[in-house]
Short mmCIF file of C-alpha atoms and ligand atoms in Angstrom, two decimals:
data_model
loop_
_atom_site.label_atom_id
_atom_site.label_comp_id
_atom_site.label_asym_id
_atom_site.label_seq_id
_atom_site.Cartn_x
_atom_site.Cartn_y
_atom_site.Cartn_z
CA MET A 1 120.96 -47.69 38.23
CA HIS A 2 120.19 -49.51 35.01
CA TRP A 3 118.25 -52.57 33.89
CA PRO A 4 120.46 -55.67 34.20
CA PHE A 5 119.56 -56.87 30.69
CA VAL A 6 122.03 -56.82 27.80
CA VAL A 7 120.70 -56.35 24.27
CA HIS A 8 120.56 -59.63 22.30
CA GLN A 9 121.35 -61.76 25.36
CA THR A 10 118.85 -64.45 26.30
CA TYR A 11 117.06 -64.89 29.63
CA VAL A 12 114.75 -67.32 31.38
CA ARG A 13 111.53 -65.36 31.64
CA ARG A 14 110.34 -66.63 35.03
CA THR A 15 113.57 -66.75 37.03
CA GLU A 16 115.59 -63.94 35.44
CA ILE A 17 112.87 -61.37 34.78
CA HIS A 18 109.74 -61.91 36.89
CA ALA A 19 111.53 -63.28 39.96
CA LEU A 20 113.52 -60.01 40.10
CA PHE A 21 110.90 -57.46 39.08
CA GLY A 22 107.48 -59.10 39.33
CA GLY A 23 104.80 -58.80 36.68
CA GLN A 24 102.55 -61.37 34.99
CA GLN A 25 104.48 -64.46 33.94
CA GLN A 26 102.13 -65.26 31.05
CA GLY A 27 100.99 -63.28 28.06
CA GLY A 28 102.51 -60.64 25.87
CA ILE A 29 102.39 -57.58 28.12
CA SER A 30 103.64 -57.75 31.70
CA THR A 31 103.07 -54.77 33.99
CA PRO A 32 104.94 -55.17 37.28
CA ARG A 33 103.51 -52.90 39.93
CA ALA A 34 106.71 -51.96 41.74
CA ALA A 35 109.28 -51.88 38.92
CA PRO A 36 109.62 -48.79 36.70
CA GLY A 37 109.11 -50.73 33.48
CA ILE A 38 106.72 -52.68 31.26
CA PHE A 39 107.89 -55.98 29.77
CA ILE A 40 106.68 -56.77 26.26
CA PHE A 41 107.04 -60.29 24.87
CA THR A 42 106.80 -60.95 21.18
CA GLY A 43 107.23 -63.88 18.83
CA HIS A 44 105.93 -67.41 18.72
CA GLY A 45 104.69 -68.69 22.01
CA ALA A 46 104.81 -65.29 23.70
CA GLY A 47 101.75 -63.49 22.40
CA LEU A 48 99.51 -65.73 20.34
CA VAL A 49 99.04 -62.82 17.99
CA GLY A 50 102.79 -62.19 18.00
CA TYR A 51 103.31 -63.60 14.52
CA LYS A 52 102.15 -60.25 13.13
CA ASP A 53 104.84 -58.28 14.99
CA ARG A 54 107.75 -57.06 12.91
CA TYR A 55 110.43 -54.43 12.46
CA GLU A 56 109.76 -51.75 9.86
CA THR A 57 112.48 -50.48 7.54
CA ASP A 58 112.96 -47.36 9.71
CA GLY A 59 113.86 -49.58 12.70
CA SER A 60 110.56 -49.12 14.53
CA PHE A 61 108.69 -52.18 15.74
CA ARG A 62 105.01 -52.93 15.03
CA TYR A 63 103.54 -54.61 18.06
CA THR A 64 100.00 -56.01 18.14
CA GLY A 65 98.43 -55.42 21.56
CA GLN A 66 96.58 -57.62 24.02
CA GLY A 67 93.31 -59.48 23.35
CA GLN A 68 92.95 -62.79 21.51
CA VAL A 69 89.36 -62.58 20.26
CA GLY A 70 86.95 -59.71 19.63
CA ASP A 71 87.88 -56.06 19.23
CA MET A 72 90.92 -55.02 21.24
CA ARG A 73 90.32 -52.25 23.73
CA MET A 74 92.68 -49.62 25.12
CA VAL A 75 92.73 -51.11 28.63
CA SER A 76 95.20 -52.88 30.97
CA GLY A 77 98.38 -53.87 29.10
CA ASN A 78 97.44 -51.86 26.01
CA SER A 79 96.85 -48.62 27.90
CA ALA A 80 100.03 -49.31 29.92
CA ILE A 81 102.04 -49.23 26.68
CA ARG A 82 100.30 -46.09 25.46
CA ASP A 83 100.83 -44.28 28.79
CA HIS A 84 104.32 -45.55 29.63
CA ALA A 85 106.04 -42.18 29.24
CA ALA A 86 103.44 -40.24 31.23
CA ASP A 87 103.58 -42.99 33.90
CA GLY A 88 107.39 -42.96 34.08
CA LYS A 89 107.81 -46.55 32.87
CA ASP A 90 110.47 -47.91 30.53
CA LEU A 91 109.36 -50.25 27.73
CA LEU A 92 111.49 -53.39 27.46
CA ILE A 93 110.97 -55.79 24.56
CA PHE A 94 111.87 -59.48 24.68
CA SER A 95 111.42 -61.86 21.77
CA GLN A 96 110.78 -65.56 21.99
CA GLU A 97 111.67 -68.12 19.33
CA LYS A 98 109.59 -70.99 20.60
CA ARG A 99 106.97 -71.53 23.25
CA GLY A 100 108.47 -71.91 26.73
CA GLY A 101 111.96 -71.15 25.41
CA LEU A 102 114.43 -68.45 26.37
CA VAL A 103 113.58 -64.84 25.62
CA ARG A 104 116.01 -62.46 23.92
CA PHE A 105 116.28 -58.84 25.08
CA GLU A 106 115.66 -56.51 22.14
CA GLY A 107 116.26 -53.29 24.08
CA LEU A 108 114.41 -50.26 25.39
CA PHE A 109 111.69 -48.68 23.29
CA SER A 110 109.32 -45.73 23.34
CA CYS A 111 105.73 -45.69 22.08
CA ALA A 112 105.44 -43.25 19.16
CA GLY A 113 101.72 -43.93 18.68
CA TRP A 114 99.26 -46.62 17.64
CA GLU A 115 96.63 -47.41 15.05
CA VAL A 116 93.64 -49.69 14.79
CA GLU A 117 93.85 -52.33 12.10
CA ARG A 118 91.57 -55.20 11.01
CA GLN A 119 93.18 -58.55 11.88
CA ASP A 120 91.96 -62.08 12.43
CA GLY A 121 91.48 -63.09 16.06
CA MET A 122 92.28 -66.53 17.49
CA ASP A 123 88.74 -67.62 16.55
CA GLY A 124 89.43 -66.78 12.90
CA LEU A 125 87.00 -63.86 12.95
CA GLU A 126 88.17 -60.46 11.81
CA ARG A 127 88.27 -57.82 14.53
CA ASP A 128 89.85 -54.46 15.45
CA ALA A 129 93.45 -54.90 16.63
CA ILE A 130 95.58 -52.20 18.25
CA VAL A 131 98.99 -51.96 16.61
CA PHE A 132 101.65 -49.95 18.46
CA HIS A 133 104.61 -48.21 16.82
CA LEU A 134 107.54 -48.72 19.16
CA VAL A 135 110.87 -46.98 18.56
CA PRO A 136 114.20 -48.22 19.93
CA LEU A 137 115.91 -45.75 22.24
CA ARG A 138 119.55 -44.96 22.06
CA GLU A 139 120.06 -44.25 25.71
CA LEU A 140 121.61 -40.93 26.78
CA GLU A 141 122.34 -39.86 23.20
CA ILE A 142 119.20 -37.79 22.86
CA GLU A 143 119.33 -36.67 26.46
CA ALA A 144 122.67 -34.90 26.49
CA GLY A 145 121.66 -33.46 23.15
CA ASP A 146 123.80 -32.80 20.18
CA VAL A 147 125.89 -30.03 21.70
CA THR A 148 126.94 -28.86 18.25
CA GLU A 149 123.39 -28.25 17.10
CA ALA A 150 122.25 -24.65 16.79
CA PRO A 151 120.26 -23.34 19.76
CA ALA A 152 116.51 -23.86 19.39
CA PRO A 153 114.64 -20.84 18.06
CA ALA A 154 113.73 -18.57 20.93
CA ALA A 155 110.55 -19.67 22.65
CA SER A 156 109.28 -18.56 26.04
CA LEU A 157 109.53 -20.91 29.01
CA PRO A 158 105.70 -21.32 29.18
CA GLN A 159 105.66 -22.24 25.46
CA LEU A 160 108.44 -24.78 25.94
CA ARG A 161 106.62 -26.19 28.98
CA LYS A 162 103.36 -26.62 27.10
CA ARG A 163 105.12 -28.58 24.36
CA ALA A 164 107.02 -30.70 26.89
CA LEU A 165 103.86 -31.60 28.84
CA ALA A 166 102.19 -32.69 25.59
CA ALA A 167 105.22 -34.79 24.64
CA ALA A 168 104.51 -37.53 27.19
CA ALA A 169 101.26 -38.51 25.44
CA PRO A 170 101.49 -40.45 22.15
CA ALA A 171 98.63 -40.04 19.68
CA SER A 172 96.65 -42.48 17.58
CA GLY A 173 96.90 -42.60 13.82
CA LYS A 174 99.71 -43.30 11.44
CA GLN A 175 102.84 -41.23 12.02
CA MET A 176 104.95 -39.96 9.16
CA SER A 177 107.90 -41.52 10.94
CA PRO A 178 107.65 -43.11 14.39
CA ALA A 179 111.36 -42.53 15.04
CA ALA A 180 111.11 -38.84 14.16
CA THR A 181 107.99 -38.52 16.33
CA VAL A 182 109.79 -39.89 19.39
CA PHE A 183 112.88 -37.78 18.67
CA VAL A 184 110.88 -34.55 18.46
CA ARG A 185 108.91 -35.32 21.63
CA SER A 186 112.09 -36.24 23.46
CA ARG A 187 113.71 -33.00 22.33
CA ASP A 188 110.68 -31.00 23.49
CA VAL A 189 111.11 -32.42 26.99
CA ARG A 190 114.88 -31.81 26.95
CA ASP A 191 114.61 -28.22 25.66
CA TYR A 192 112.10 -27.26 28.35
CA VAL A 193 113.93 -28.97 31.22
CA LEU A 194 117.24 -27.31 30.25
CA ALA A 195 115.49 -23.93 29.93
CA ARG A 196 113.88 -24.44 33.36
CA ALA A 197 117.27 -25.30 34.93
CA ASP A 198 118.70 -22.16 33.27
CA GLY A 199 122.33 -23.20 33.58
CA VAL A 200 122.14 -24.31 37.22
CA CYS A 201 122.11 -28.00 38.22
CA GLU A 202 118.71 -28.89 39.67
CA ALA A 203 120.36 -31.42 42.00
CA CYS A 204 123.38 -29.62 43.56
CA ASP A 205 122.44 -26.02 42.72
CA GLU A 206 125.89 -25.35 41.21
CA ALA A 207 126.43 -23.63 37.86
CA ALA A 208 126.90 -25.92 34.81
CA PRO A 209 130.57 -27.06 34.71
CA PHE A 210 131.33 -25.61 31.27
CA MET A 211 129.85 -23.89 28.25
CA THR A 212 129.37 -25.85 25.03
CA ALA A 213 130.96 -24.79 21.74
CA ASN A 214 127.74 -23.02 20.82
CA GLY A 215 127.74 -21.02 24.03
CA ARG A 216 125.18 -22.87 26.14
CA PRO A 217 125.73 -24.09 29.70
CA TYR A 218 126.20 -27.87 29.63
CA LEU A 219 123.67 -29.87 31.66
CA GLU A 220 122.16 -33.31 31.08
CA VAL A 221 118.59 -34.54 31.30
CA HIS A 222 117.79 -37.23 33.88
CA HIS A 223 114.55 -39.22 34.12
CA ILE A 224 113.93 -39.48 37.86
CA ARG A 225 111.31 -42.26 38.00
CA ARG A 226 112.79 -44.56 35.36
CA LEU A 227 115.94 -46.64 35.34
CA SER A 228 116.89 -45.45 31.87
CA ASP A 229 117.18 -42.08 30.20
CA GLY A 230 116.11 -41.48 26.62
CA GLY A 231 112.72 -40.82 25.11
CA PRO A 232 109.88 -38.60 26.28
CA ASP A 233 108.71 -38.48 29.89
CA ASP A 234 106.55 -36.14 31.92
CA PRO A 235 108.81 -33.08 32.45
CA ARG A 236 107.55 -32.89 36.05
CA HIS A 237 109.70 -35.98 36.67
CA VAL A 238 112.76 -35.01 34.66
CA GLY A 239 115.70 -32.98 36.01
CA GLY A 240 118.37 -30.87 34.30
CA ILE A 241 121.56 -31.78 36.16
CA CYS A 242 125.35 -31.58 35.92
CA PRO A 243 127.28 -34.63 34.60
CA ASN A 244 128.68 -35.31 38.05
CA CYS A 245 125.27 -35.43 39.73
CA HIS A 246 124.00 -37.47 36.75
CA ARG A 247 126.55 -40.26 37.27
CA ARG A 248 125.78 -40.14 40.97
CA ALA A 249 122.02 -40.39 40.33
CA HIS A 250 122.63 -43.68 38.50
CA TYR A 251 125.64 -45.21 40.25
CA GLY A 252 126.10 -43.45 43.60
CA GLU A 253 125.71 -45.21 46.91
CA ASP A 254 123.32 -42.37 47.82
CA ARG A 255 121.44 -42.40 44.48
CA GLY A 256 118.10 -43.04 46.22
CA ALA A 257 118.42 -39.93 48.38
CA LEU A 258 119.75 -37.87 45.49
CA ASN A 259 116.75 -38.74 43.31
CA VAL A 260 114.33 -37.89 46.14
CA ALA A 261 116.03 -34.52 46.70
CA LEU A 262 116.08 -33.81 42.96
CA GLN A 263 112.35 -34.57 42.69
CA LEU A 264 111.65 -32.07 45.50
CA ASN A 265 113.63 -29.37 43.65
CA VAL A 266 111.81 -30.16 40.41
CA ASP A 267 108.46 -30.05 42.27
CA ALA A 268 109.32 -26.57 43.55
CA ALA A 269 110.41 -25.36 40.09
CA GLU A 270 107.23 -26.79 38.55
CA ALA A 271 105.02 -25.21 41.21
CA ALA A 272 106.59 -21.85 40.33
CA GLN A 273 105.93 -22.45 36.61
CA GLU A 274 102.37 -23.51 37.34
CA ALA A 275 101.76 -20.41 39.46
CA SER A 276 103.17 -18.06 36.80
CA SER A 277 101.13 -19.73 34.03
CA VAL A 278 97.94 -19.27 36.07
CA GLY A 279 98.87 -15.66 36.80
CA SER A 280 99.54 -14.74 33.17
ZN1 ZN B 301 124.96 -31.13 40.13
ZN1 ZN B 302 119.79 -40.29 34.11
#
């Protein structure tokens, strides 16, 4: 299954977004309880501080968090953005031209990190503002991996797992490149999940359908809790599966059951990893 929003198409916020998925109908950050996503609104009329938001030259988006006066704190909507990968939530950005108008879907993003910056609040007084670095995701591209790339330098499964677990948590401070940060973290998750699967689909238990040109069994990485793939996630909720099971996990009539069964297999594999890391 996928989000029903098309990049650069416009939507009526209340009836076409919140009526379907829930979430707060006002304000810049909407955190629906039941849907696997966080809706971010930017631009005039959406967040009152939204006039500061902008794309950087590397394609990442600077988004000023929630809180109109006084120092912003890393709570509610702000912490939801920071923790979206660990929580298994997609980040969807919508921009608004004028107050009360249609919103335009900008796409799916991942939080590379954030920094604290001095900005004026609505009362004209300078305060600490949280500025997030959000990177657009090119869905599935990163997940299947560049099959022509050389195999990663040999690392043990526990080493790969440690890196992958850390990848779900973005850090504060200025990144060299937000896009590169997200790419590396996403690759850390992928490398570990594929090493854990070890050439056998974690959904159907069959061997990978073919070997890639560089001699590795071909499997894809599927984010179980989210609607989209791409970007970092907690590897305890990501499966390494064959392309057939992957299509089924998104489009199959039985996709709900398949994702539940896959999560159980991943739970078992993770319990084994956990036990061996404690034992070593
Ligand atoms: Zn399979
Ligand atoms: Zn998937």
